[in-house]
Short mmCIF file of C-alpha atoms in Angstrom, two decimals:
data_model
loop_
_atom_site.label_atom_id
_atom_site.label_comp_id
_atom_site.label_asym_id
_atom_site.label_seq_id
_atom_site.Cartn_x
_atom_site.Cartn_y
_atom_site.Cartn_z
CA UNK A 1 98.01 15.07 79.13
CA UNK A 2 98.03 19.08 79.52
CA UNK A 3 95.18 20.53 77.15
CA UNK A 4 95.88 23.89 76.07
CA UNK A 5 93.18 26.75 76.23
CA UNK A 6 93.40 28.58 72.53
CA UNK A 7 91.88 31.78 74.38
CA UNK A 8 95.07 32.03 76.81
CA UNK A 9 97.41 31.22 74.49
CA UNK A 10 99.51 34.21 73.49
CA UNK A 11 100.09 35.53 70.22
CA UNK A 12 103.15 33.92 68.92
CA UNK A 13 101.84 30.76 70.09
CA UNK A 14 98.58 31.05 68.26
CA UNK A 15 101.16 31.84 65.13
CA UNK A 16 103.33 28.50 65.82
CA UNK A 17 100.04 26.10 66.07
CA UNK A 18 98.89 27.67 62.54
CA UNK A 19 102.06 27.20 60.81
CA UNK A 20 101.85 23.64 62.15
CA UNK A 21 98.65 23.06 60.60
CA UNK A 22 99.98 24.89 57.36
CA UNK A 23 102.81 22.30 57.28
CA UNK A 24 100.98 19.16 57.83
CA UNK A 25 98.72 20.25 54.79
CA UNK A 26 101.58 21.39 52.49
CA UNK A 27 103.16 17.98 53.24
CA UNK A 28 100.12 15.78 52.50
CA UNK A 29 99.09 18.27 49.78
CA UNK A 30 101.75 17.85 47.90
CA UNK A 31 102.14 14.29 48.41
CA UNK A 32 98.27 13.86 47.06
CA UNK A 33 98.95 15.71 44.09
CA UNK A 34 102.04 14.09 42.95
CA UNK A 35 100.99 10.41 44.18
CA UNK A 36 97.45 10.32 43.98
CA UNK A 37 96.52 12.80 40.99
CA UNK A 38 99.48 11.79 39.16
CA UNK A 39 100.37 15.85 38.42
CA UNK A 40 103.52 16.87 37.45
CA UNK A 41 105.36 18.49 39.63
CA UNK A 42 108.39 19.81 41.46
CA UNK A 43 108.06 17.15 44.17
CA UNK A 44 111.96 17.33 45.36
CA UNK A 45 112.04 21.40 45.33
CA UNK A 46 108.93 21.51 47.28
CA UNK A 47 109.48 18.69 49.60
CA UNK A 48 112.83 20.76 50.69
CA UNK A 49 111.24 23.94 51.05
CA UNK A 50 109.01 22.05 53.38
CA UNK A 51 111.69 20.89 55.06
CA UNK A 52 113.61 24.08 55.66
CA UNK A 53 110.04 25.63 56.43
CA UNK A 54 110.20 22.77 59.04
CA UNK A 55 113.14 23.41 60.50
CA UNK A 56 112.74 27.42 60.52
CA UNK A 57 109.61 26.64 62.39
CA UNK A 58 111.19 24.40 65.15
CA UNK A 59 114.13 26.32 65.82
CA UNK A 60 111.62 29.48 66.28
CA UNK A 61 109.75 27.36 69.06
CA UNK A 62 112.84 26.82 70.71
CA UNK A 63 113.97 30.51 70.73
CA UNK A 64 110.14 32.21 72.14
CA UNK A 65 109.90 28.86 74.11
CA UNK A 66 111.01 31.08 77.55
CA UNK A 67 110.97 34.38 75.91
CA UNK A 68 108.58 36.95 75.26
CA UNK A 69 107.60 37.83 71.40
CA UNK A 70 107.51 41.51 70.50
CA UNK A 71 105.44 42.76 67.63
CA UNK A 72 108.74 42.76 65.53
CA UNK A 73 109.33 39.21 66.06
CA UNK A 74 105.68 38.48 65.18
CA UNK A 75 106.38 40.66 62.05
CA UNK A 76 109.81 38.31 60.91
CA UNK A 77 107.84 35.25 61.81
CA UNK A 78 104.89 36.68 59.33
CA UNK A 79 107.53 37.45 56.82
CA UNK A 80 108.75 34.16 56.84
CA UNK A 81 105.65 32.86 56.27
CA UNK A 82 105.10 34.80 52.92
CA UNK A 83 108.40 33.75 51.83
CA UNK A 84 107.89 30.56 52.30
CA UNK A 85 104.37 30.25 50.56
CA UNK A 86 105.65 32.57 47.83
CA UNK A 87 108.53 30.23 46.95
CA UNK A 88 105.62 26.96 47.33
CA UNK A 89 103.80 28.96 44.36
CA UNK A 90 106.71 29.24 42.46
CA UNK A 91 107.73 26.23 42.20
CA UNK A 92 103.82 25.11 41.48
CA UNK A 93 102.53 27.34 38.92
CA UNK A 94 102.93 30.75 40.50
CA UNK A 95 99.85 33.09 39.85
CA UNK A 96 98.27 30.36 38.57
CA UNK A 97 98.06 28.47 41.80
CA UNK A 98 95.03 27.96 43.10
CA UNK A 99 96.47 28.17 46.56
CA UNK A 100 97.59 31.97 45.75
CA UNK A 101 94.92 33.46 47.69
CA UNK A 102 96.56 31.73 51.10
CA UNK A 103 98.60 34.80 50.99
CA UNK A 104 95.74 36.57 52.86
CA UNK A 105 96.23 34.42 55.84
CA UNK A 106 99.19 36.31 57.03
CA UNK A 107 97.18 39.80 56.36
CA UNK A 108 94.67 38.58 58.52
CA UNK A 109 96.98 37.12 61.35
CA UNK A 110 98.44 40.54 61.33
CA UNK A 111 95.50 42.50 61.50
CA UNK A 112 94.54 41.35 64.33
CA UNK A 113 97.76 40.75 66.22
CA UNK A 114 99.44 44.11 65.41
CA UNK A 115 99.52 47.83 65.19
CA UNK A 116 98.82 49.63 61.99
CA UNK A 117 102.10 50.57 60.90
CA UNK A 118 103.10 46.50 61.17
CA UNK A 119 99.86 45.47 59.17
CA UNK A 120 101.07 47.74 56.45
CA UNK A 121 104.24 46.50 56.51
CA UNK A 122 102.91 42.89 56.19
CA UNK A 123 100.18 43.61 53.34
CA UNK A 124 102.52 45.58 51.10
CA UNK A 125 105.34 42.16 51.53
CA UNK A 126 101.99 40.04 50.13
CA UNK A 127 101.21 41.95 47.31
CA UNK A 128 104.94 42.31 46.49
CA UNK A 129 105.30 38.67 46.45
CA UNK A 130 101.76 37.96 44.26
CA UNK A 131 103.47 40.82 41.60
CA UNK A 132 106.00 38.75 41.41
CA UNK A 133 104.26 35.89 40.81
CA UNK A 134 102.23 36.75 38.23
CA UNK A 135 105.12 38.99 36.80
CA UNK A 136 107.98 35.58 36.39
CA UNK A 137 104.88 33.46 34.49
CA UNK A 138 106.35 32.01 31.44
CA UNK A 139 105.07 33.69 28.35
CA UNK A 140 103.95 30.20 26.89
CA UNK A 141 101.58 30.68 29.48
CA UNK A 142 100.20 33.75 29.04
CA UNK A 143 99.74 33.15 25.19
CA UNK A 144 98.90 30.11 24.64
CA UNK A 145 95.77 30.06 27.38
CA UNK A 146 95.66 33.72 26.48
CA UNK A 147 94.71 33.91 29.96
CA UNK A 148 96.65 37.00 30.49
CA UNK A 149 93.38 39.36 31.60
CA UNK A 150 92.51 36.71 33.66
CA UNK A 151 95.77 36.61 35.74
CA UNK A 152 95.41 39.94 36.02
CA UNK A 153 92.08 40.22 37.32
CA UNK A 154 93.18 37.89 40.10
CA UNK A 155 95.67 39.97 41.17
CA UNK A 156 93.42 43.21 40.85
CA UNK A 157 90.65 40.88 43.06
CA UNK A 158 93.99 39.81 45.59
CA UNK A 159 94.58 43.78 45.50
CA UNK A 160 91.37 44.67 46.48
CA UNK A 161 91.11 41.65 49.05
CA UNK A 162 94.13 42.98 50.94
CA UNK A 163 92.68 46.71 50.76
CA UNK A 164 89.57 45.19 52.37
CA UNK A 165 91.43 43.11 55.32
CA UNK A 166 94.15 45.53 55.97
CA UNK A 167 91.33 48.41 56.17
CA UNK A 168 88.23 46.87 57.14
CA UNK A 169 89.60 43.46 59.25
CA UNK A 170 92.09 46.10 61.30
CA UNK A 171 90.21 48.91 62.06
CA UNK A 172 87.53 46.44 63.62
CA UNK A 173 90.23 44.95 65.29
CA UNK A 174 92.06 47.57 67.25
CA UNK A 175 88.01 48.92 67.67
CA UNK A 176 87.81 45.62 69.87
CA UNK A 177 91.01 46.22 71.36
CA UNK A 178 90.33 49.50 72.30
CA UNK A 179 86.72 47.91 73.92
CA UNK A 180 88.79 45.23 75.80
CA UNK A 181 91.09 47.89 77.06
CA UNK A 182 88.41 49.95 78.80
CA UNK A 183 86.82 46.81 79.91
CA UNK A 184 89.59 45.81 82.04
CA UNK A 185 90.38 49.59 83.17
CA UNK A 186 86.98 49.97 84.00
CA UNK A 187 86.78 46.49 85.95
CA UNK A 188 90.02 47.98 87.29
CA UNK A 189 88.27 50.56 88.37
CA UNK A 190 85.32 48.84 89.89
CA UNK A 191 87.56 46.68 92.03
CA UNK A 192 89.21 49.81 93.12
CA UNK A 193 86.51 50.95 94.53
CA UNK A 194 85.59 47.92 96.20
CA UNK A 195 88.41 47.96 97.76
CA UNK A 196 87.83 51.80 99.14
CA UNK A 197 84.60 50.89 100.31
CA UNK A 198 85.19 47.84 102.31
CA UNK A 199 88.74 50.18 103.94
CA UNK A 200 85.72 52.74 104.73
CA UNK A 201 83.13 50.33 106.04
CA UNK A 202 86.09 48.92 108.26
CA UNK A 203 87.29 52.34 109.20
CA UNK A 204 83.86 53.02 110.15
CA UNK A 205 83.18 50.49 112.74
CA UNK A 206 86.92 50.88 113.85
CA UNK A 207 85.86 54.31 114.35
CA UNK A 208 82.34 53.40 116.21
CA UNK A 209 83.61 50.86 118.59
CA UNK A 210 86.22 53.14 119.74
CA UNK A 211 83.91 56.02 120.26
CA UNK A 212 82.28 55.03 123.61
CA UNK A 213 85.65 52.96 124.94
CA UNK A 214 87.15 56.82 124.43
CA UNK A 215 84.04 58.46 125.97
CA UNK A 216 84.19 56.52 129.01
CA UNK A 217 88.30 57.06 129.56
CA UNK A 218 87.57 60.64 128.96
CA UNK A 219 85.11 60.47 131.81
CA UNK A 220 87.35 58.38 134.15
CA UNK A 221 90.12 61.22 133.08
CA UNK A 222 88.25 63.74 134.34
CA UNK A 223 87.35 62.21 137.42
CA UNK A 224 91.02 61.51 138.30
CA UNK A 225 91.85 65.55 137.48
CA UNK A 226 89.29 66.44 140.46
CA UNK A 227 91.19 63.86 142.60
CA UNK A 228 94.57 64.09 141.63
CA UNK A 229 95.22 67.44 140.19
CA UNK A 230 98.74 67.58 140.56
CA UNK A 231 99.77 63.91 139.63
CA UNK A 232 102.22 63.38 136.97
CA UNK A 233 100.85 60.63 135.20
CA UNK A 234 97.00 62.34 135.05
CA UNK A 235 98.89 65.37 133.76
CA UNK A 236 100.36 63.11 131.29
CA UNK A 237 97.19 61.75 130.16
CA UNK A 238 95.77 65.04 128.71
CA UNK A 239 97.57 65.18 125.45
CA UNK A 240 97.20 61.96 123.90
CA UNK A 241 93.28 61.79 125.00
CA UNK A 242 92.84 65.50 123.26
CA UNK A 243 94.39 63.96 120.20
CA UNK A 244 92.46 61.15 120.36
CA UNK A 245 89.39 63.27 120.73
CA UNK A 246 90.27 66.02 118.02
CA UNK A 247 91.33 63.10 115.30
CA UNK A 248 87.67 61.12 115.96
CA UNK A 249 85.93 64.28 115.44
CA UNK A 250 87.58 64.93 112.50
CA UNK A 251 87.31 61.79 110.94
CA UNK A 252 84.05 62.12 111.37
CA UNK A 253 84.08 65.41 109.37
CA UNK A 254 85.98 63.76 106.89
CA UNK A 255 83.50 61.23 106.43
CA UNK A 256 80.70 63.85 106.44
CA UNK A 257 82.30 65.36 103.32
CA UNK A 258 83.15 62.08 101.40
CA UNK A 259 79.55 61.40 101.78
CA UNK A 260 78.34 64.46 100.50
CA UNK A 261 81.14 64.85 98.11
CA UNK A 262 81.81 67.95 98.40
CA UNK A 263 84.89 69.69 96.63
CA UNK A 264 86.17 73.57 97.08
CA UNK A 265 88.79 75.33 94.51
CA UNK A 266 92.24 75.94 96.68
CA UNK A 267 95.59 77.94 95.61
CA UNK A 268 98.36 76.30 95.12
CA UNK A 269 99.94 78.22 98.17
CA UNK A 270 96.87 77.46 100.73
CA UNK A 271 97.66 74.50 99.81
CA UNK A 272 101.41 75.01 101.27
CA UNK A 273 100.62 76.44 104.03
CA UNK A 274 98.02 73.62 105.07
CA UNK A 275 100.98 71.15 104.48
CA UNK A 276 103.62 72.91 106.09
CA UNK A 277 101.51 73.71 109.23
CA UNK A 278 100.31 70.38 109.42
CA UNK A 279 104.26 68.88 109.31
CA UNK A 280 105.24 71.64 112.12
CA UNK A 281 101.73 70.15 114.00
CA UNK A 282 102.65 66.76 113.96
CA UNK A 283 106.23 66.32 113.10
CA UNK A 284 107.97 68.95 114.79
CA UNK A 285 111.24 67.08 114.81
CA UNK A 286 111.53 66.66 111.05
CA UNK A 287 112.23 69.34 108.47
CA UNK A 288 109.97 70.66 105.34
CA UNK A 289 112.10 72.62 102.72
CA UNK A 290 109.73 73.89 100.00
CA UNK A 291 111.51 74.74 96.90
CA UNK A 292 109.52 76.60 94.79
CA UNK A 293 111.00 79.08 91.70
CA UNK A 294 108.13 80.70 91.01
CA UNK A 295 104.69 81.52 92.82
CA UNK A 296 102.25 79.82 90.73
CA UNK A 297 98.82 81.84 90.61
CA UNK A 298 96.71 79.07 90.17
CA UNK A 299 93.44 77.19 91.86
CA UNK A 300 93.18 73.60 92.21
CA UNK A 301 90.19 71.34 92.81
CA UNK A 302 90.35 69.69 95.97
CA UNK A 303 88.44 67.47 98.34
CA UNK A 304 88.36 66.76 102.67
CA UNK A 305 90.83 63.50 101.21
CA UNK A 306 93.62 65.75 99.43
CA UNK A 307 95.64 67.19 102.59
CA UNK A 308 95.02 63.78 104.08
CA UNK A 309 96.22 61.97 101.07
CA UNK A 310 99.38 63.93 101.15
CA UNK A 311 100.13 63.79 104.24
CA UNK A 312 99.96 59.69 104.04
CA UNK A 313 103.10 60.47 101.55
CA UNK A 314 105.09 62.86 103.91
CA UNK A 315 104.83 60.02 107.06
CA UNK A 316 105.93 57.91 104.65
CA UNK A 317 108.65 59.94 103.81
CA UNK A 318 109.63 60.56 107.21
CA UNK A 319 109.11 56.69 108.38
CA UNK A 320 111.88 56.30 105.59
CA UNK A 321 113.94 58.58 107.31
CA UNK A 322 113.83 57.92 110.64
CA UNK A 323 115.07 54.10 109.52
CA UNK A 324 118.26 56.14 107.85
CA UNK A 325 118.61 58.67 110.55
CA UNK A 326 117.83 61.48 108.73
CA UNK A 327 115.87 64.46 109.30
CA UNK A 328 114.99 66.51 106.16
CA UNK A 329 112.64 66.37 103.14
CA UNK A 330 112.34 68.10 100.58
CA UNK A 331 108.95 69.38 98.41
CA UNK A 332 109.58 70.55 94.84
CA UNK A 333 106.85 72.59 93.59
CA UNK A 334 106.62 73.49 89.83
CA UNK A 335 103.98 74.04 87.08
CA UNK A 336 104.42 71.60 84.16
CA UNK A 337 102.00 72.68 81.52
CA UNK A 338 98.55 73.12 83.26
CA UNK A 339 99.40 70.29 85.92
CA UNK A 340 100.76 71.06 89.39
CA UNK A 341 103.76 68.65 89.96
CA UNK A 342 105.01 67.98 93.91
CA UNK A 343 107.89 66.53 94.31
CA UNK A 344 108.01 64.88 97.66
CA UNK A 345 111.57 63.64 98.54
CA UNK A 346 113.04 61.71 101.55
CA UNK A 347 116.58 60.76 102.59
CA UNK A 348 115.34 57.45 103.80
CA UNK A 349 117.07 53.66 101.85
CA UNK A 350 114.45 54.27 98.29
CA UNK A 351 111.29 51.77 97.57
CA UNK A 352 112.17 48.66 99.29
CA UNK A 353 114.83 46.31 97.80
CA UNK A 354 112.40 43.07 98.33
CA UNK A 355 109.76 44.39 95.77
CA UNK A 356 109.91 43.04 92.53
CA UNK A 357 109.88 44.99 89.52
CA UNK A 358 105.93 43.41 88.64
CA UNK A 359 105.26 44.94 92.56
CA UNK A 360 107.04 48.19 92.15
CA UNK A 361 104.92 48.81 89.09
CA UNK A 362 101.44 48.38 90.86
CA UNK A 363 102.47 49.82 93.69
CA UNK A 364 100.11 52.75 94.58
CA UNK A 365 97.77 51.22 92.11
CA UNK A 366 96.99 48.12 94.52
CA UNK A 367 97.63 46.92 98.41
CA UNK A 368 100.93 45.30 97.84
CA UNK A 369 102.78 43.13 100.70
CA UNK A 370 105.89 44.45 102.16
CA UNK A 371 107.88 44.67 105.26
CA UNK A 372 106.17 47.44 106.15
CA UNK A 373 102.51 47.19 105.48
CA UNK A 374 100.22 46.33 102.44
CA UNK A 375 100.62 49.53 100.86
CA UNK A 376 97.58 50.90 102.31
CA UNK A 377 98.23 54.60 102.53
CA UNK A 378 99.53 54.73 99.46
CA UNK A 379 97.43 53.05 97.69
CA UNK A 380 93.84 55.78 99.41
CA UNK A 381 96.76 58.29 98.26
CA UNK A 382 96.81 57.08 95.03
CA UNK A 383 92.73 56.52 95.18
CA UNK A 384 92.69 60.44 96.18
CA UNK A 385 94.98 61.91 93.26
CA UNK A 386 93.01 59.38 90.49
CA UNK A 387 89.48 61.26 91.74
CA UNK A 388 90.61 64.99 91.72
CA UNK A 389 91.98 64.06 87.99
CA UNK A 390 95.38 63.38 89.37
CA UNK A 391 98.29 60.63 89.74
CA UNK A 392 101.04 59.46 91.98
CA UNK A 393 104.68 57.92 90.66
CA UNK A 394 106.94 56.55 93.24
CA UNK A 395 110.98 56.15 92.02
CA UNK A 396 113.87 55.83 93.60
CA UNK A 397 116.27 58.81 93.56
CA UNK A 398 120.02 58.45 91.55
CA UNK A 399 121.55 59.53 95.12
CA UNK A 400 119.85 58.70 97.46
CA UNK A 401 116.16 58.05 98.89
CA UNK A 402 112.35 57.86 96.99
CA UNK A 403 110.79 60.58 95.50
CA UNK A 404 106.90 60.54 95.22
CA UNK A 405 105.99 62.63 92.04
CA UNK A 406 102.07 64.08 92.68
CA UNK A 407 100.65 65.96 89.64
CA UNK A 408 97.04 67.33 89.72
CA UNK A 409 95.25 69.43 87.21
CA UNK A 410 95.38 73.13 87.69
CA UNK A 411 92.25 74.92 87.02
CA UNK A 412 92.02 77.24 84.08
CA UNK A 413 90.38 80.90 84.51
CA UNK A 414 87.05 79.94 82.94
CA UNK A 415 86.64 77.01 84.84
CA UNK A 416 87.34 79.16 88.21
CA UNK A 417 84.78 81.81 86.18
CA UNK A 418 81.87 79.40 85.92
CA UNK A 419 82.21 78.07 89.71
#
C-alpha cells in the first residue's frame, strides 16, 4: 500500500484530503446529533447537502486527478466549500451554530495557499455568508432569548477573526514564501557554482597535462625546421602549434584574472570591435553584420570571461549554420532602458527539435543533454552574463534560426565617476 508524504503533496491535494475529513465528520456529526442526542433537526436536508457535497467533491478529484490546479481553481474549490458549510448552518440554526466559526478554515487554507488578491476574495465570501446568517435568524429567536447583542458580538468577534487571519496568517505566509524562494535560488546558486568550479578544476589539469606533451612537440618541431626546412608537412605544422601555444598562454591569463577577479569598465563599441576582430580572427569564412541605429555612449562592466562568453554564443551560432549551409549572422545592438541588449542571430534549424519544453526552459541555466553536447558553453555563458549583473534568453526565430538575446547593465555616469 502507497503511503502518501503530506509535505509533497500539492496544494489541491492537501484541499481534497481536508474536505474528506470535513465530510466524514459532517456525516457522523449529524448522525450523533439526531440519533444519539435525540435533537431536532433537519436530518433529510442535511443528509442531501452532504450528499451533493459528496459528489461535488468526487467529481473534482476526477477532473485535477491528471491536471494541474491554478490558484483560480483552488479559489472555486474554496468557494464551494463556504457554500456548502453556509447552507449546513442554515439548515441547523444559522448564527447560532456552534460550528459557525468553521468558516475560518477556508480563510486559513487560503492564506496560505494563495496570493493576496485571492485571500481577499475568499475572506470577504465568509463574512458575506456569516451576514447572512445571522441576518435570515427568525425573529422568535432574537426576542425571545433576547440574545440579539450576543449574535452580534459573534459576528463582530468572526469579523475581527478574519481581519486577524487574512492580515496577520497571510502576511507571515507569503514572508515564508518569499524565505523558501531565496532558499532554493540561493541553493540554486550554490550548485551553480559547484558546477563552475569542478569545469575549472577539470579545465585546469586538462590544461597542465597538456602543457609539457605541447612543450616537447614544440621542441621536436623545431628540431625538424633545422632538418627539413623546406618540407611541406613541417611547414604545415607551424600554424596549429602557434595556436596551440597562443590559446594555453592565454588561458592561463584568463585564469590569472578569474583568480584575482579583476573587472575593467569597457564601451559598448570596444566591445564591437573586440567581437568583430575576434570573428574575422577565427572565422574568416563566416559573416558578422552589426546592426546598430544609434552609437550608444555608454561603459559597461566587464571581466577576462565576457568576450569569451560571447564568443561561446557566436560558434554556436555558426555551428548552427554550417549544419544549414549558411554563412551570415547577424548582431542587433540596442539600448533598452539602462541595459545593453545583443541580439545574436543565426540562420542555422532554431534550438533543437528533441528538447522538451521543461529542457528548453533550463537551458543556459543548467548542462542539459543534447545531440550536440551538454550545454556546456552555454551554460559558463550564461554563468558569465549572471556575474556582470546580466542574462542570456535563447528562442527560436518566427523565420528562421535561434536568436540568443544578451542584456547587461550599462553603467550610469556616477558610477563611471566614482571608479
Amino acid at each position: 500500500m502507497a503511503v502518501v508524504n503530506y509535505q509533497t503533496m500539492t496544494i489541491i491535494q492537501r484541499l481534497f484530503l481536508l474536505r474528506t475529513v470535513a465530510i466524514v465528520i459532517q456525516f457522523l456529526t449529524v448522525l450523533i446529533v439526531y440519533f444519539v442526542m435525540s435533537l431536532q433537526i433537519a436530518l433529510l436536508p442535511l443528509m442531501v447537502v452532504i450528499i451533493v457535497e459528496s459528489l461535488f467533491h468526487f467529481l473534482s478529484i476526477m477532473v485535477f486527478r491528471r491536471r494541474d490546479a491554478g490558484n483560480a481553481a483552488i479559489v472555486f474549490q474554496l468557494v464551494a466549500d463556504v457554500i456548502f458549510l453556509t447552507v449546513l448552518l442554515s439548515l441547523s440554526g444559522g448564527a447560532t451554530n456552534a460550528f459557525v466559526s468553521l468558516l475560518l478554515l477556508p480563510i486559513v487554507i487560503a492564506a496560505v495557499s494563495l496570493p493576496a488578491g485571492y485571500l481577499l476574495f475568499i475572506s470577504l465570501s465568509a463574512i458575506a455568508s456569516y451576514s447572512i446568517l445571522l441576518l435570515t435568524l427568525p425573529e422568535h429567536t432574537m426576542h425571545n432569548m433576547d440574545m440579539s447583542n450576543h449574535f452580534i458580538g459573534m459576528w463582530a468577534n468572526f469579523l475581527l477573526s478574519v481581519l486577524v487571519v487574512t492580515f496577520v496568517v497571510g502576511a507571515m505566509a507569503r514572508v515564508i514564501t518569499n524565505r523558501e524562494r531565496a532558499i532554493a535560488l540561493q541553493r540554486e546558486d550554490q550548485l551553480k557554482s559547484e558546477q563552475l568550479l569542478a569545469l575549472g578544476v577539470a579545465s585546469a589539469q586538462v590544461t597542465h597535462q597538456v602543457a609539457t606533451p605541447l612543450a616537447n612537440i614544440q621542441l621536436l618541431y623545431e628540431e625538424l625546421v633545422e632538418d627539413y626546412p623546406d618540407h611541406e608537412a613541417v611547414l604545415a605544422m607551424a600554424q596549429p602549434l602557434a595556436a596551440c601555444t597562443d590559446q594555453l598562454g592565454y588561458f592561463r591569463s584568463l585564469a590569472t584574472s578569474i583568480r584575482e577577479n579583476k573587472k575593467a569598465q569597457l564601451s559598448v563599441a570596444e566591445l564591437l570591435e573586440e567581437l568583430v576582430d575576434q570573428m574575422h580572427f577565427h572565422f574568416p569564412e563566416q559573416t558578422l553584420s552589426i546592426i546598430q541605429h544609434e552609437e550608444i555612449h555608454a561603459m559597461i562592466e566587464s571581466d577576462a570571461m565576457l568576450l569569451p562568453a560571447l564568443l561561446n554564443l557566436i560558434q554556436n551560432a555558426i555551428r548552427a549554420n554550417q549544419e544549414n549551409k549558411e554563412h551570415e549572422i547577424t548582431l542587433t545592438v540596442t539600448q533598452i532602458n539602462h541595459e545593453l541588449s545583443l541580439q545574436i542571430r543565426d540562420f542555422g534549424l532554431g534550438i533543437e527539435a528533441n528538447m522538451n519544453q521543461a529542457q528548453r526552459a533550463v537551458l543556459g541555466d543548467q548542462m542539459v543533454a543534447s545531440e550536440s553536447g551538454l550545454g556546456m558553453a552555454v551554460f559558463l555563458s550564461n554563468s558569465t552574463f549572471h556575474r556582470l549583473g546580466g542574462k542570456l534568453k535563447l528562442i527560436n526565430h518566427n523565420e528562421q534560426g535561434c536568436i540568443a538575446l544578451v542584456t547587461l547593465p550599462l553603467l550610469l555616469e556616477n558610477t563611471m565617476a566614482d571608479s
